[in-house]
Each structure stands twice: as structure tokens, then as C-alpha cells.
PDB file of C-alpha atoms in Angstrom:
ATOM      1  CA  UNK A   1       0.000   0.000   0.000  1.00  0.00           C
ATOM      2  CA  UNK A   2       2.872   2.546   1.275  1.00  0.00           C
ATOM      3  CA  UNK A   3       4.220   1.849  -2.993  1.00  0.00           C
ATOM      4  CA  UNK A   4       0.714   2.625  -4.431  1.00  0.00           C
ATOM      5  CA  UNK A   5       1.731   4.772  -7.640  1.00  0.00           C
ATOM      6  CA  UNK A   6      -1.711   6.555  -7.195  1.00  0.00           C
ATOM      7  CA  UNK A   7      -1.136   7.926  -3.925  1.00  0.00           C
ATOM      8  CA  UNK A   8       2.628   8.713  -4.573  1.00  0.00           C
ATOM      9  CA  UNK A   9       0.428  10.766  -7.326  1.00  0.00           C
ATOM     10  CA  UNK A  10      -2.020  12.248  -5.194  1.00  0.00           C
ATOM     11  CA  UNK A  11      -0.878  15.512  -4.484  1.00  0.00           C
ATOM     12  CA  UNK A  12      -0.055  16.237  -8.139  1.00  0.00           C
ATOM     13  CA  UNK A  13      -3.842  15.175  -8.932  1.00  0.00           C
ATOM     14  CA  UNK A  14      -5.342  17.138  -6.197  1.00  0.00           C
ATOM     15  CA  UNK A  15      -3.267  20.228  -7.223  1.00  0.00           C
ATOM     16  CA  UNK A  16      -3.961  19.806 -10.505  1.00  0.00           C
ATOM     17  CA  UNK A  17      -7.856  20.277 -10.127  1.00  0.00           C
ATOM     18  CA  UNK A  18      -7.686  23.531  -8.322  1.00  0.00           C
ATOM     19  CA  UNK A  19      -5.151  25.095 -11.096  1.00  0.00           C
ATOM     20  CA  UNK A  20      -6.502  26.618 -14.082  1.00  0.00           C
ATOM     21  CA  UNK A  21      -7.224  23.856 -16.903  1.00  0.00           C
ATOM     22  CA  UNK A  22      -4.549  24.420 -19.716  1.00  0.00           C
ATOM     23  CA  UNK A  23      -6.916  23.745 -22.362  1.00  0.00           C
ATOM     24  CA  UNK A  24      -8.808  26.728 -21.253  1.00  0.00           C
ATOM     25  CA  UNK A  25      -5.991  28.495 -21.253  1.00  0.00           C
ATOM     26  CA  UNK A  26      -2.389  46.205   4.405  1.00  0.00           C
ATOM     27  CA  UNK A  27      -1.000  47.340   6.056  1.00  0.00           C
ATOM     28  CA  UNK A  28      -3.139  48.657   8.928  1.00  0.00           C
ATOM     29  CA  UNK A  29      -2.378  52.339  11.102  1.00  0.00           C
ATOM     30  CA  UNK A  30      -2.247  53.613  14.336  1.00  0.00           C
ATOM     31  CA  UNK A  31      -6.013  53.274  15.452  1.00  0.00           C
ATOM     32  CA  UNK A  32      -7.673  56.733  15.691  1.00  0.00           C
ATOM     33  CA  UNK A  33     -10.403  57.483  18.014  1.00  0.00           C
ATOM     34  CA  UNK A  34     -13.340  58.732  17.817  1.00  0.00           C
ATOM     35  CA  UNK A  35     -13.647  62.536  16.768  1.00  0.00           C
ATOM     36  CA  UNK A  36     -15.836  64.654  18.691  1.00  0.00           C
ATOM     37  CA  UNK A  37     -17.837  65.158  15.232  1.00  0.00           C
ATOM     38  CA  UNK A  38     -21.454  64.880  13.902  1.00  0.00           C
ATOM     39  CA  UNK A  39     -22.401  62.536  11.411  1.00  0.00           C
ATOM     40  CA  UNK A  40     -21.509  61.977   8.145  1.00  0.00           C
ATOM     41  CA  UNK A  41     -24.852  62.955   6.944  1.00  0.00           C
ATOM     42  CA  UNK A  42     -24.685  66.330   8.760  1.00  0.00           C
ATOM     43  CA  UNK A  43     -21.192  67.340   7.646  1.00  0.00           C
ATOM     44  CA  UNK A  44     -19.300  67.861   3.620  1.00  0.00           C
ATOM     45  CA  UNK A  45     -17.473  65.236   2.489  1.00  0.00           C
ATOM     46  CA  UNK A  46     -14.249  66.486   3.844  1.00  0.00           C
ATOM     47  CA  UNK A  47     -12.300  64.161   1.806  1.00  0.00           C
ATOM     48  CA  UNK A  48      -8.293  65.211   1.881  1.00  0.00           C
ATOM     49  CA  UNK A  49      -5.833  64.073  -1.016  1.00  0.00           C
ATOM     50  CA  UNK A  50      -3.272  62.376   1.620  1.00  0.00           C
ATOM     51  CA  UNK A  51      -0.479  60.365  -0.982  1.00  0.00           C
ATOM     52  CA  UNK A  52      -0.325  58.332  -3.667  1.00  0.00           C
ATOM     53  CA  UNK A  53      -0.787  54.228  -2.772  1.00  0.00           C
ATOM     54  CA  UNK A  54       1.853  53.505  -4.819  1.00  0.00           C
ATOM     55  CA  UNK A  55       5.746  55.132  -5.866  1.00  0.00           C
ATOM     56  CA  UNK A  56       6.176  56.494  -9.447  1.00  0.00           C
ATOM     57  CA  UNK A  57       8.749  54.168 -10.516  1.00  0.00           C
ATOM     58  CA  UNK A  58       6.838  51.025  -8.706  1.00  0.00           C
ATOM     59  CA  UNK A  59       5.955  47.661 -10.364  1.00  0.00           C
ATOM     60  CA  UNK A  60       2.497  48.829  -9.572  1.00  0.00           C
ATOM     61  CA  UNK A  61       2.724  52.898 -11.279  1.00  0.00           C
ATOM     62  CA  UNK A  62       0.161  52.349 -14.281  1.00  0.00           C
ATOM     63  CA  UNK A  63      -2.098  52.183 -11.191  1.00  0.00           C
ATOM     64  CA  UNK A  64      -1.458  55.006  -9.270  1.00  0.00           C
ATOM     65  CA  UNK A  65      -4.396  55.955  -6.601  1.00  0.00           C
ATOM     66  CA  UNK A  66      -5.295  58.822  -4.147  1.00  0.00           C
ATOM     67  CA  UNK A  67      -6.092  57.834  -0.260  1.00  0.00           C
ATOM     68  CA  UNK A  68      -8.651  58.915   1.032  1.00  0.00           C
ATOM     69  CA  UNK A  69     -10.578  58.638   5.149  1.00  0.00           C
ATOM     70  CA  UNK A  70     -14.489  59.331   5.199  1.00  0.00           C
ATOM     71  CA  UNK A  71     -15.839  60.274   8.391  1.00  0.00           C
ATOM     72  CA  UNK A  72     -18.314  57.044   8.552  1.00  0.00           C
ATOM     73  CA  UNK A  73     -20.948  56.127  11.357  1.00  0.00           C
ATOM     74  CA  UNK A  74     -20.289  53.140  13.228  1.00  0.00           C
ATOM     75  CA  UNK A  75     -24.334  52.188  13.051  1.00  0.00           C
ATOM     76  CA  UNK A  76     -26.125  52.764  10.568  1.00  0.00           C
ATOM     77  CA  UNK A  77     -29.568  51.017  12.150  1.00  0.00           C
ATOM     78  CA  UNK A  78     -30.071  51.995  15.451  1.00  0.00           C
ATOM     79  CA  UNK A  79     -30.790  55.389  18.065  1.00  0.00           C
ATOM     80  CA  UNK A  80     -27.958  54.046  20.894  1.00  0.00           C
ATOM     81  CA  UNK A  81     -25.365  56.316  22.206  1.00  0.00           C
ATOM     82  CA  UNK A  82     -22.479  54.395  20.121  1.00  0.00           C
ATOM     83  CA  UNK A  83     -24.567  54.534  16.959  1.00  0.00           C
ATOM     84  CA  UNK A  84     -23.366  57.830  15.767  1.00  0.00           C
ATOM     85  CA  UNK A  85     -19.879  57.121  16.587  1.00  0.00           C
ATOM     86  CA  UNK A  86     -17.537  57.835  13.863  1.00  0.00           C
ATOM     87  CA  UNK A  87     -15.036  56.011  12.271  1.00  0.00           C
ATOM     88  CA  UNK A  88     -12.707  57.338   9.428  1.00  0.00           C
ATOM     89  CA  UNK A  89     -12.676  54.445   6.321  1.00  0.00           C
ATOM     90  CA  UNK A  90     -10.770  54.576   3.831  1.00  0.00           C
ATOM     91  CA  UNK A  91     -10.825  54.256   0.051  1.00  0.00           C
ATOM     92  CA  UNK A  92      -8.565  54.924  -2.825  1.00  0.00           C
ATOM     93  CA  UNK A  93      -9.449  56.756  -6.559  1.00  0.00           C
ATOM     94  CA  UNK A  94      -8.263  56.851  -9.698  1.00  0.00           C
ATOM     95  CA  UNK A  95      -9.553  59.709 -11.881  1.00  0.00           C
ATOM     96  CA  UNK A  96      -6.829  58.867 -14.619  1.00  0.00           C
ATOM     97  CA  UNK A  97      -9.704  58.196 -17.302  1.00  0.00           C
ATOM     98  CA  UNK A  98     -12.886  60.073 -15.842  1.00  0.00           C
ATOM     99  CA  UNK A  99     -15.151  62.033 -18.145  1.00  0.00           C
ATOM    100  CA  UNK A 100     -15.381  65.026 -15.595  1.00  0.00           C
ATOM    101  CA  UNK A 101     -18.996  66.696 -15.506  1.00  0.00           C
ATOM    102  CA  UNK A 102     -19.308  69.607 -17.585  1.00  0.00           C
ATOM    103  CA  UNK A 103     -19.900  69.654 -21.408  1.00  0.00           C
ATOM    104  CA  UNK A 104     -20.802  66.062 -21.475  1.00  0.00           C
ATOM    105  CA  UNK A 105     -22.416  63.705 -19.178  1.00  0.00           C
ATOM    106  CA  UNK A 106     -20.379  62.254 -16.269  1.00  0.00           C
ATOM    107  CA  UNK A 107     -18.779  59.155 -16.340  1.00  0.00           C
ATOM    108  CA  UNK A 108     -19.578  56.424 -14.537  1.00  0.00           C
ATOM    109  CA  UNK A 109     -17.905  55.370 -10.683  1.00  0.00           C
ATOM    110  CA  UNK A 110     -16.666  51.513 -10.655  1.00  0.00           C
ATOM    111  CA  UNK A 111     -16.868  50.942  -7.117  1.00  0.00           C
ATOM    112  CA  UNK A 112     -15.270  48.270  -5.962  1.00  0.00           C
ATOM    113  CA  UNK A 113     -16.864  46.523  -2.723  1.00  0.00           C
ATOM    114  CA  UNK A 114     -13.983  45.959  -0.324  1.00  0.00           C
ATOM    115  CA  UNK A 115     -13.610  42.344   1.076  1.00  0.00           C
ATOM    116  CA  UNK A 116     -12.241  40.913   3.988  1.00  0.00           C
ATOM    117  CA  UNK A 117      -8.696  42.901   3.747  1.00  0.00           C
ATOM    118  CA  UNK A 118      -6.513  45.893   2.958  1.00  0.00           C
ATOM    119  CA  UNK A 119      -8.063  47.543   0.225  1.00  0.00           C
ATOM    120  CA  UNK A 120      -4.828  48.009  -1.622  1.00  0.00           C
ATOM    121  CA  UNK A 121      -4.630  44.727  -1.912  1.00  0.00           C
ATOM    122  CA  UNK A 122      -7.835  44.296  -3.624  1.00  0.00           C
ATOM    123  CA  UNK A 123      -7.375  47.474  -5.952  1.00  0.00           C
ATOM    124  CA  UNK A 124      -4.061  46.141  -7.637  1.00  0.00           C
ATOM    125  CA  UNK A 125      -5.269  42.779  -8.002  1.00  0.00           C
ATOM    126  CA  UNK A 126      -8.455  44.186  -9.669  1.00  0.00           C
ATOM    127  CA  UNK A 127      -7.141  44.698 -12.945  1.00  0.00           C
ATOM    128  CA  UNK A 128     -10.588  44.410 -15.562  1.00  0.00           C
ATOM    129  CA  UNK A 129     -11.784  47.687 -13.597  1.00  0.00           C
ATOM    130  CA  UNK A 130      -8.959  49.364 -15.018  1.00  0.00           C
ATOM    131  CA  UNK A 131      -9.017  47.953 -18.420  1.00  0.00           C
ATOM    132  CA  UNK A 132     -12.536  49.137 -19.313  1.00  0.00           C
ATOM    133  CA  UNK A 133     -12.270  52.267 -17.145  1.00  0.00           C
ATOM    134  CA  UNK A 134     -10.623  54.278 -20.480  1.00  0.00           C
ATOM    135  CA  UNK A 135     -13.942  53.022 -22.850  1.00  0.00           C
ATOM    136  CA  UNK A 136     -16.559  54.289 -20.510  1.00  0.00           C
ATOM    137  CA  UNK A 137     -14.541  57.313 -18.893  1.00  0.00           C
ATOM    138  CA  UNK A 138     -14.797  55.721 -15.370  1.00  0.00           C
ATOM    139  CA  UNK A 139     -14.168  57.129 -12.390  1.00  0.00           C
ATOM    140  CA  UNK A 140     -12.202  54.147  -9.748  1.00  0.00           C
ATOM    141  CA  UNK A 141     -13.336  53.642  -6.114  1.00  0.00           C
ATOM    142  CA  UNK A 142     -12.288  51.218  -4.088  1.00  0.00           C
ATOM    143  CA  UNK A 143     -13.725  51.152  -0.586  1.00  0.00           C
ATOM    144  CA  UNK A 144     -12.278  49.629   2.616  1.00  0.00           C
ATOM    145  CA  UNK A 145     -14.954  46.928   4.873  1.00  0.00           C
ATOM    146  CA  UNK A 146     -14.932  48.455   8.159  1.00  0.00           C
ATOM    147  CA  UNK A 147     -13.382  46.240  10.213  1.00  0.00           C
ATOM    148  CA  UNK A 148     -10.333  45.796   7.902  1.00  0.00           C
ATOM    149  CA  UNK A 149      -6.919  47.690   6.624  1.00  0.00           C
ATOM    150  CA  UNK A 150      -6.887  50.694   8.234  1.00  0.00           C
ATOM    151  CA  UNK A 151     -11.120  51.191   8.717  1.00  0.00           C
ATOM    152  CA  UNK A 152     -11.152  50.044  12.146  1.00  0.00           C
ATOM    153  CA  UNK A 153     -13.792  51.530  14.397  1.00  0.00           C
ATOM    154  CA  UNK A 154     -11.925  50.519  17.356  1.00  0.00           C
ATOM    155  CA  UNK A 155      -8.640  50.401  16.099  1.00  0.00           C
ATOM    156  CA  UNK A 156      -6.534  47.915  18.024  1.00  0.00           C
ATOM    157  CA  UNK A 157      -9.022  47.097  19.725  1.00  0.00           C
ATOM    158  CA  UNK A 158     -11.622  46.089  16.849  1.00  0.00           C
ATOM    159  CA  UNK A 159     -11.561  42.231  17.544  1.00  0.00           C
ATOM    160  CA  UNK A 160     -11.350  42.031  21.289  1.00  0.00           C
ATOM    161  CA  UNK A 161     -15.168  42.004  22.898  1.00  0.00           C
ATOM    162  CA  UNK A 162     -18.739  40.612  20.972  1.00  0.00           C
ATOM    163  CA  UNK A 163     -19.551  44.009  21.688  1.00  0.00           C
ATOM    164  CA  UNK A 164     -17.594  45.601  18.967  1.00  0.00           C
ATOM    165  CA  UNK A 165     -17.680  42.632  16.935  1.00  0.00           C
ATOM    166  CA  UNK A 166     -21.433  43.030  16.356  1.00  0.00           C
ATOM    167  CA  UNK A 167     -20.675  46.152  14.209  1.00  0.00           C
ATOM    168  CA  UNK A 168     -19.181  43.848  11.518  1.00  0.00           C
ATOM    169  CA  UNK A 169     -21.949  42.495   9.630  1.00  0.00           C
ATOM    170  CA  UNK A 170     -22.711  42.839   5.694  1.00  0.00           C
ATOM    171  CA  UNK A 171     -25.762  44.840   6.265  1.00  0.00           C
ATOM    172  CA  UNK A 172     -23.566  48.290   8.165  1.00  0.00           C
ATOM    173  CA  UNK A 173     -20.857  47.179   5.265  1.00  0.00           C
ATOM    174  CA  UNK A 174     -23.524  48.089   2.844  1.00  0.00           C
ATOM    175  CA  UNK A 175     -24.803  50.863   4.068  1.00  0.00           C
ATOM    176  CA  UNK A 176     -21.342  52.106   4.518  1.00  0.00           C
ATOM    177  CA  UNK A 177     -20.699  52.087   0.478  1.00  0.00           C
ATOM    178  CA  UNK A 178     -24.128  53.903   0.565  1.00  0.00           C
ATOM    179  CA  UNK A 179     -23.843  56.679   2.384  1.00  0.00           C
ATOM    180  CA  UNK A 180     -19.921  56.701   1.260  1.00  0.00           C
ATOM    181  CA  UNK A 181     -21.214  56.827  -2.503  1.00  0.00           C
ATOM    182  CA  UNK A 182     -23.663  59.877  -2.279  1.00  0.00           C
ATOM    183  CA  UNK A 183     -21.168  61.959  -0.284  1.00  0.00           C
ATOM    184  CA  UNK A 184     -18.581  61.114  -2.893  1.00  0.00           C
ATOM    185  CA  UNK A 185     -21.194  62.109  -5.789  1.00  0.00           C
ATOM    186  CA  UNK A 186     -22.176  65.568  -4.168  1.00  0.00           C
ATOM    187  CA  UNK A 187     -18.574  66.583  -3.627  1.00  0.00           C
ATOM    188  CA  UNK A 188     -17.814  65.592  -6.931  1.00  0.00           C
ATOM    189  CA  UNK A 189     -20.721  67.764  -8.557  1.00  0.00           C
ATOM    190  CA  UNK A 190     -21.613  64.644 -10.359  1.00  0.00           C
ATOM    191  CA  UNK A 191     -24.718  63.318  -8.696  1.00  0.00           C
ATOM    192  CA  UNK A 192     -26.470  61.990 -12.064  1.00  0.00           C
ATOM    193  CA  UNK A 193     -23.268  59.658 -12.795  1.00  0.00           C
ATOM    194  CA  UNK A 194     -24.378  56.136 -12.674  1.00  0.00           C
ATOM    195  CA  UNK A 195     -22.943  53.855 -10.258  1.00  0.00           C
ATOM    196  CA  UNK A 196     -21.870  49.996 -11.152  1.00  0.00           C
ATOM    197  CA  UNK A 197     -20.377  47.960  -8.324  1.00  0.00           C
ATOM    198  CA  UNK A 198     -18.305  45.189  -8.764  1.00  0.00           C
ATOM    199  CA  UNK A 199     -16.353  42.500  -6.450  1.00  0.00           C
ATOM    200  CA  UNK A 200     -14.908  39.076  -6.255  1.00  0.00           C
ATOM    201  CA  UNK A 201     -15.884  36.178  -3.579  1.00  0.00           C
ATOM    202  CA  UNK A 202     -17.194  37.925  -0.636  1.00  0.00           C
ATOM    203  CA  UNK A 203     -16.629  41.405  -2.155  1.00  0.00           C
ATOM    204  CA  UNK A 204     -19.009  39.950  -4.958  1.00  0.00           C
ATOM    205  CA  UNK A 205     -21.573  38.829  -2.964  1.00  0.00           C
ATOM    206  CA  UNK A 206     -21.635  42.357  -1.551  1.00  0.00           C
ATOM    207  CA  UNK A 207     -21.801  43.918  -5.021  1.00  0.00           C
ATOM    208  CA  UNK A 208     -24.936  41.748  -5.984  1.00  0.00           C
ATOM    209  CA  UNK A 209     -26.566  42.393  -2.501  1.00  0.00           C
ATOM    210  CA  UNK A 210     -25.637  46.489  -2.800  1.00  0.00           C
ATOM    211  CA  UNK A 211     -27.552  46.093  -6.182  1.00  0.00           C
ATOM    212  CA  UNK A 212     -30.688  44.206  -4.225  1.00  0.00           C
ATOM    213  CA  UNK A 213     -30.459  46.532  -1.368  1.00  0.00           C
ATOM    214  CA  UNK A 214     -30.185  49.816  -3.101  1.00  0.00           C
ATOM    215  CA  UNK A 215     -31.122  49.307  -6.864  1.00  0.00           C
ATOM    216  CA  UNK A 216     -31.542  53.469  -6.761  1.00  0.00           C
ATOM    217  CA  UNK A 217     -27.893  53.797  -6.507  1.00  0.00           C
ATOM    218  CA  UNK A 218     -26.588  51.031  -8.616  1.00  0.00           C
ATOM    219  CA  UNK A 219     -27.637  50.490 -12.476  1.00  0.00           C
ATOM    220  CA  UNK A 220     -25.744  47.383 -11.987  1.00  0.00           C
ATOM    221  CA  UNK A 221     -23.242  45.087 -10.112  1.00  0.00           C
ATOM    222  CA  UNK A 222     -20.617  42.492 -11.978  1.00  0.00           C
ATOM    223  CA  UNK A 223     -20.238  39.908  -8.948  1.00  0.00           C
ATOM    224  CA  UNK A 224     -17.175  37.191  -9.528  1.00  0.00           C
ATOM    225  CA  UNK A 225     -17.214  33.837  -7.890  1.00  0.00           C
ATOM    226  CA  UNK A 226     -20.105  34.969  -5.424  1.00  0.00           C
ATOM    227  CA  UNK A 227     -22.206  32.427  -4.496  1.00  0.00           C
ATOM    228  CA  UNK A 228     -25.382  34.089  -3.485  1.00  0.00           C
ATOM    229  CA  UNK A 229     -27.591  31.758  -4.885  1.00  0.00           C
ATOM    230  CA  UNK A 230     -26.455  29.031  -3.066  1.00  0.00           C
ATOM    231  CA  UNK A 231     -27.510  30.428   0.772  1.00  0.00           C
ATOM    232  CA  UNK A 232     -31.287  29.471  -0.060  1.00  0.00           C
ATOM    233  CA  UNK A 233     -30.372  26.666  -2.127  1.00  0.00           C
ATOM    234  CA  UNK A 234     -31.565  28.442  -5.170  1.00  0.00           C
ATOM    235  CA  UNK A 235     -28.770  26.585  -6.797  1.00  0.00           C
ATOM    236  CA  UNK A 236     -27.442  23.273  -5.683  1.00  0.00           C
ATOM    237  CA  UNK A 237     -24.502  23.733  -3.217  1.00  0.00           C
ATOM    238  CA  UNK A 238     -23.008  21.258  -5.986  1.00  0.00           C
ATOM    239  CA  UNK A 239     -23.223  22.948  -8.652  1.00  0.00           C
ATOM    240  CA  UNK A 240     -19.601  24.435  -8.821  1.00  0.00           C
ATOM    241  CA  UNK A 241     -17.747  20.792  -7.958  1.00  0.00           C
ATOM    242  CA  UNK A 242     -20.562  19.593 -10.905  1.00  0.00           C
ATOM    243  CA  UNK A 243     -18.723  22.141 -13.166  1.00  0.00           C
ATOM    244  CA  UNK A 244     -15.679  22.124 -12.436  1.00  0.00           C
ATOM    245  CA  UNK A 245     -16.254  17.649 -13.181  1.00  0.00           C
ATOM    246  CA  UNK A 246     -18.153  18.428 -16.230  1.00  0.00           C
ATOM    247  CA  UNK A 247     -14.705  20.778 -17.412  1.00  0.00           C
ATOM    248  CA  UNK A 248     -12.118  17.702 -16.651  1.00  0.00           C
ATOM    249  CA  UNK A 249     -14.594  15.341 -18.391  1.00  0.00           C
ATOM    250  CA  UNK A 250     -14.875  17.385 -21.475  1.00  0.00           C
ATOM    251  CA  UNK A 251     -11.066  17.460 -21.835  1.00  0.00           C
ATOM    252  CA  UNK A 252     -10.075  13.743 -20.293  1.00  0.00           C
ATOM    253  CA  UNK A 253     -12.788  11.120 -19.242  1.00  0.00           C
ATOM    254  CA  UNK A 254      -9.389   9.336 -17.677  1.00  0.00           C
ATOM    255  CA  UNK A 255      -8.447  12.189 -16.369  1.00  0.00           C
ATOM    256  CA  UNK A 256     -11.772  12.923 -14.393  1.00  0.00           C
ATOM    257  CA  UNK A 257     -11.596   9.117 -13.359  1.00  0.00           C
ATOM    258  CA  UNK A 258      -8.159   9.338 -12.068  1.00  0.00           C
ATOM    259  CA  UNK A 259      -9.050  12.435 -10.352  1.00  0.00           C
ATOM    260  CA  UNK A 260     -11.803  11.059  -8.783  1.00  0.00           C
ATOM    261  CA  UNK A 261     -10.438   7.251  -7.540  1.00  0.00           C
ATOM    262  CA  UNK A 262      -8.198   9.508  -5.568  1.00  0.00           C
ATOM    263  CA  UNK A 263     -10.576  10.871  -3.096  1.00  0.00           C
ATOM    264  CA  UNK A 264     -11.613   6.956  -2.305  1.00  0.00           C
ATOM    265  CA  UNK A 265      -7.754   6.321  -1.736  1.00  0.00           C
ATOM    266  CA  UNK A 266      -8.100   9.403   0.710  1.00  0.00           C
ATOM    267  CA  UNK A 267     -10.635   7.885   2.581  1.00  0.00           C
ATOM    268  CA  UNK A 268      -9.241   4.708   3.029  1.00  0.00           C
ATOM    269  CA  UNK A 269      -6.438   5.690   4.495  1.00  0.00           C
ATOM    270  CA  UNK A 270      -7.523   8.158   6.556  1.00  0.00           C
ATOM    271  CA  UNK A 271      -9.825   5.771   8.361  1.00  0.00           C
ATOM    272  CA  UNK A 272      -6.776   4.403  10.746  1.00  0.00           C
ATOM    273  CA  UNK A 273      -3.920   6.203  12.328  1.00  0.00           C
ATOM    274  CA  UNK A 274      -1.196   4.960  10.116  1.00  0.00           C
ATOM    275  CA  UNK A 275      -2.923   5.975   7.089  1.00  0.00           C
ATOM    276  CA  UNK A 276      -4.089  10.004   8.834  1.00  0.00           C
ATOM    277  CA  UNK A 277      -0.387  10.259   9.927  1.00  0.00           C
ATOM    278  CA  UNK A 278       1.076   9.100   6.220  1.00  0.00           C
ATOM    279  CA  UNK A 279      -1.255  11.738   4.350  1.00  0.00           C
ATOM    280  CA  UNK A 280      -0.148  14.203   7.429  1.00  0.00           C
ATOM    281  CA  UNK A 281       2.922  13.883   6.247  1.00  0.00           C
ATOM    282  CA  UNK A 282       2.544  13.374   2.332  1.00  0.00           C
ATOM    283  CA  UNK A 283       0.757  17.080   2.936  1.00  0.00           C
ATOM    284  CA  UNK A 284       2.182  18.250   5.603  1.00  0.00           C
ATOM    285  CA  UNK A 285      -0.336  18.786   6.749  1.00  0.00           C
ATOM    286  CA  UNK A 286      -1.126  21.669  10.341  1.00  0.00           C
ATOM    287  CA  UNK A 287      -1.608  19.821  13.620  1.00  0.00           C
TER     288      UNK A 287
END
């Protein structure tokens, strides 16, 4: 069994059907507190033009960015005495290709609906934005999830009680880009500009749910490897293993068959101790 050429094979195969078929080919900040100001909805924009995100002769210059800290309200939803708190999130634009207002209709904002992380990260790892940005004269906005980067309401102290935890849900992440959006629009003189949203994985879901939510301030959201439609079983929870089958089949029946024996050859030796601690090994796998 320990000389069983499929399972000398098995972390090729297993690789191999997460990659790409070839057919088919944060930093965070020193937390701030809380400013003794009213909220957002009282007050301007105040946005301030604080750097660039990125050097001039950087691997990363044909995406150059301004930074940017809105004066957000920690909850959106309710009258207690921390719900008009204020946090300052950030979020990063590129104006490179916008059709200004003035002679001719605005161009459209892309906003891009920060995920779990630094939204730098997201914003040069988002590159179709930028390619289609020049066609429709696009104005770039990428916004930071509260909770994340530098948009900490808490700062250091974000993730340590249930009590501050219970800020981060999707629903004040929504309403953040909302009230973020229209602020951005009125300072910009450009309140007629239509607004699409777009995001990957979580950041998609949030795109198709800020086009649910709001459909007044979004003509539309392009959503990426979201799976809303499986968290009321609309669609199958299957349905992505079913395609991503379907695509080895198409290519290699033998190569979906070897694929598959594999997972059998998992279980079997996982079911005794000798077998969990060979794979543990083979995988090296955490403790």
C-alpha cells in the first residue's frame, strides 16, 4: 500500500484540479479614536488628497491611486449612544480616465466593494476595472470593509469584545458604500453619474446584494465567484464541484476518473492512524 503509484500521485492530482485547466488556457495604522464630530450625513465630504498608494517608478505605477478617510458612522440602524460614533474608512481613486462633468455627461464610478482585507490589496489585483475604465470614462473607487486595513472603528481594539464585533456584519458594510457613494457624488458635482459595483468572492456577494439593497444607486453590479444563490439553495450547493467535473470530463474522461479514484484512496487511508499520519505527512499537513 505505502508503494501505491496513485497515492505517490495524489498531491499532483489534487493540485492539478484547483489550477486553471490548460486547455482553457495592508498594512493597517495607528487606530484613531473617535472625533468629537457629527455625522456623516450632517457634515461635507471632507475628503483630503493624503499620498499616492503607490511610488512612481513602482511595479504597480500604471495604477497610481489617491487615499482617502471618510468620516463614517459606526451604526447605521439603530438610536444608541455608540450609533453615531464615527469612524474614518478609507478608500482609494483613480480619476486617470474620468469624463469630468461639464460639457458632457459624467462618467460612470466603478466601485469596488472591499472584502475581507486591505483595500490596496484588492485594488491592484483588480485589474478588468482598469481595463474598461478608459472606454466608458470611469471614475475608480475602491472602498475599505470596516473592520479591515486601516477602517477600524476601534482600532486595536476592533476584535477584542462581541460588543464591537457586532458592528461587523454585511448589512452596516452596505450601508457604509451607501452613504460613502452619495457623499462622494455631491462633492464631486456629479450626482447623475451612474454607479456599477463590482467584487470578487465575498466582495461579490456584496456587489450583488448592494444592487438588491439599493437598486436606486446602482444600475448594476458584476459579482465574480459569489455564491449568493447558493444560501437558499436556489442553486445546488453542488453545482460548482458539478462544473468544475463536467470541465475535466470534457477534456479527459481518464483524467476525471483518475481524479476522482483519488478521493476513495483518501478515505481509506484516513480511516486508521497509520494511514491520517502518512497523508499528514505526504501534505504536511497543520496539527
Amino acid at each position: 500500500m505505502a508503494g501505491s503509484p496513485l497515492l505517490a500521485m495524489l498531491p499532483l492530482l489534487l493540485l492539478s484540479a484547483f489550477l486553471p485547466s490548460p486547455i482553457a488556457a495592508a498594512r493597517s495604522s495607528n487606530p484613531r479614536p473617535f472625533p468629537p464630530v457629527p455625522p456623516p450625513y450632517l457634515q461635507a465630504l471632507g475628503q483630503q488628497r493624503v499620498r499616492s498608494s503607490f511610488d512612481a517608478d513602482g511595479a504597480t505605477a500604471s495604477k497610481p491611486f489617491t487615499t482617502h478617510y471618510f468620516p463614517q458612522e459606526l451604526d447605521h440602524f439603530t438610536f444608541t449612544p455608540n450609533s453615531s460614533m464615527i469612524f474614518y474608512q478609507k478608500y482609494l481613486l483613480n480619476d486617470t480616465f474620468w469624463r469630468r462633468p461639464g460639457g458632457k455627461q459624467a462618467g460612470p464610478l466603478f466601485v469596488y466593494t472591499g472584502n475581507e482585507g486591505d483595500i490596496e490589496w484588492f485594488a491592484t489585483n483588480t485589474g478588468f476595472m482598469f481595463d474598461i475604465a478608459p472606454k466608458f470614462g470611469a471614475l475608480l473607487v475602491f472602498i475599505e470593509h470596516r473592520f479591515y486595513g486601516e477602517s477600524k472603528p476601534f482600532g486595536s481594539d476592533s476584535y477584542k469584545s462581541p460588543d464591537k464585533l457586532g458592528y461587523l456584519t454585511s448589512s452596516q458594510a452596505l450601508a457604509d458604500f451607501a452613504v460613502l457613494i452619495t457623499s462622494l457624488k455631491q462633492n464631486l458635482s456629479a450626482e447623475a453619474a451612474p454607479v456599477v459595483v463590482f467584487g470578487g468572492s465575498y466582495g461579490g456577494m456584496l456587489a450583488s446584494w448592494f444592487r438588491l439593497k439599493y437598486p436606486h444607486m446602482a444600475i448594476g453590479a458584476l459579482a465574480s465567484s459569489a455564491p449568493i444563490l447558493q444560501f437558499d439553495y436556489i442553486t445546488p450547493w453542488t453545482s460548482f464541484y458539478d462544473a468544475v467535473s463536467q470541465n475535466y470530463k470534457s477534456q479527459s474522461p481518464n483524467c476525471f476518473n483518475v481524479i476522482k479514484a483519488t478521493w476513495d484512496v483518501l478515505k481509506g487511508r484516513e480511516s486508521n492512524d497509520t494511514g491520517l499520519l502518512e497523508l499528514s505527512k505526504m501534505f504536511r499537513a497543520c496539527k
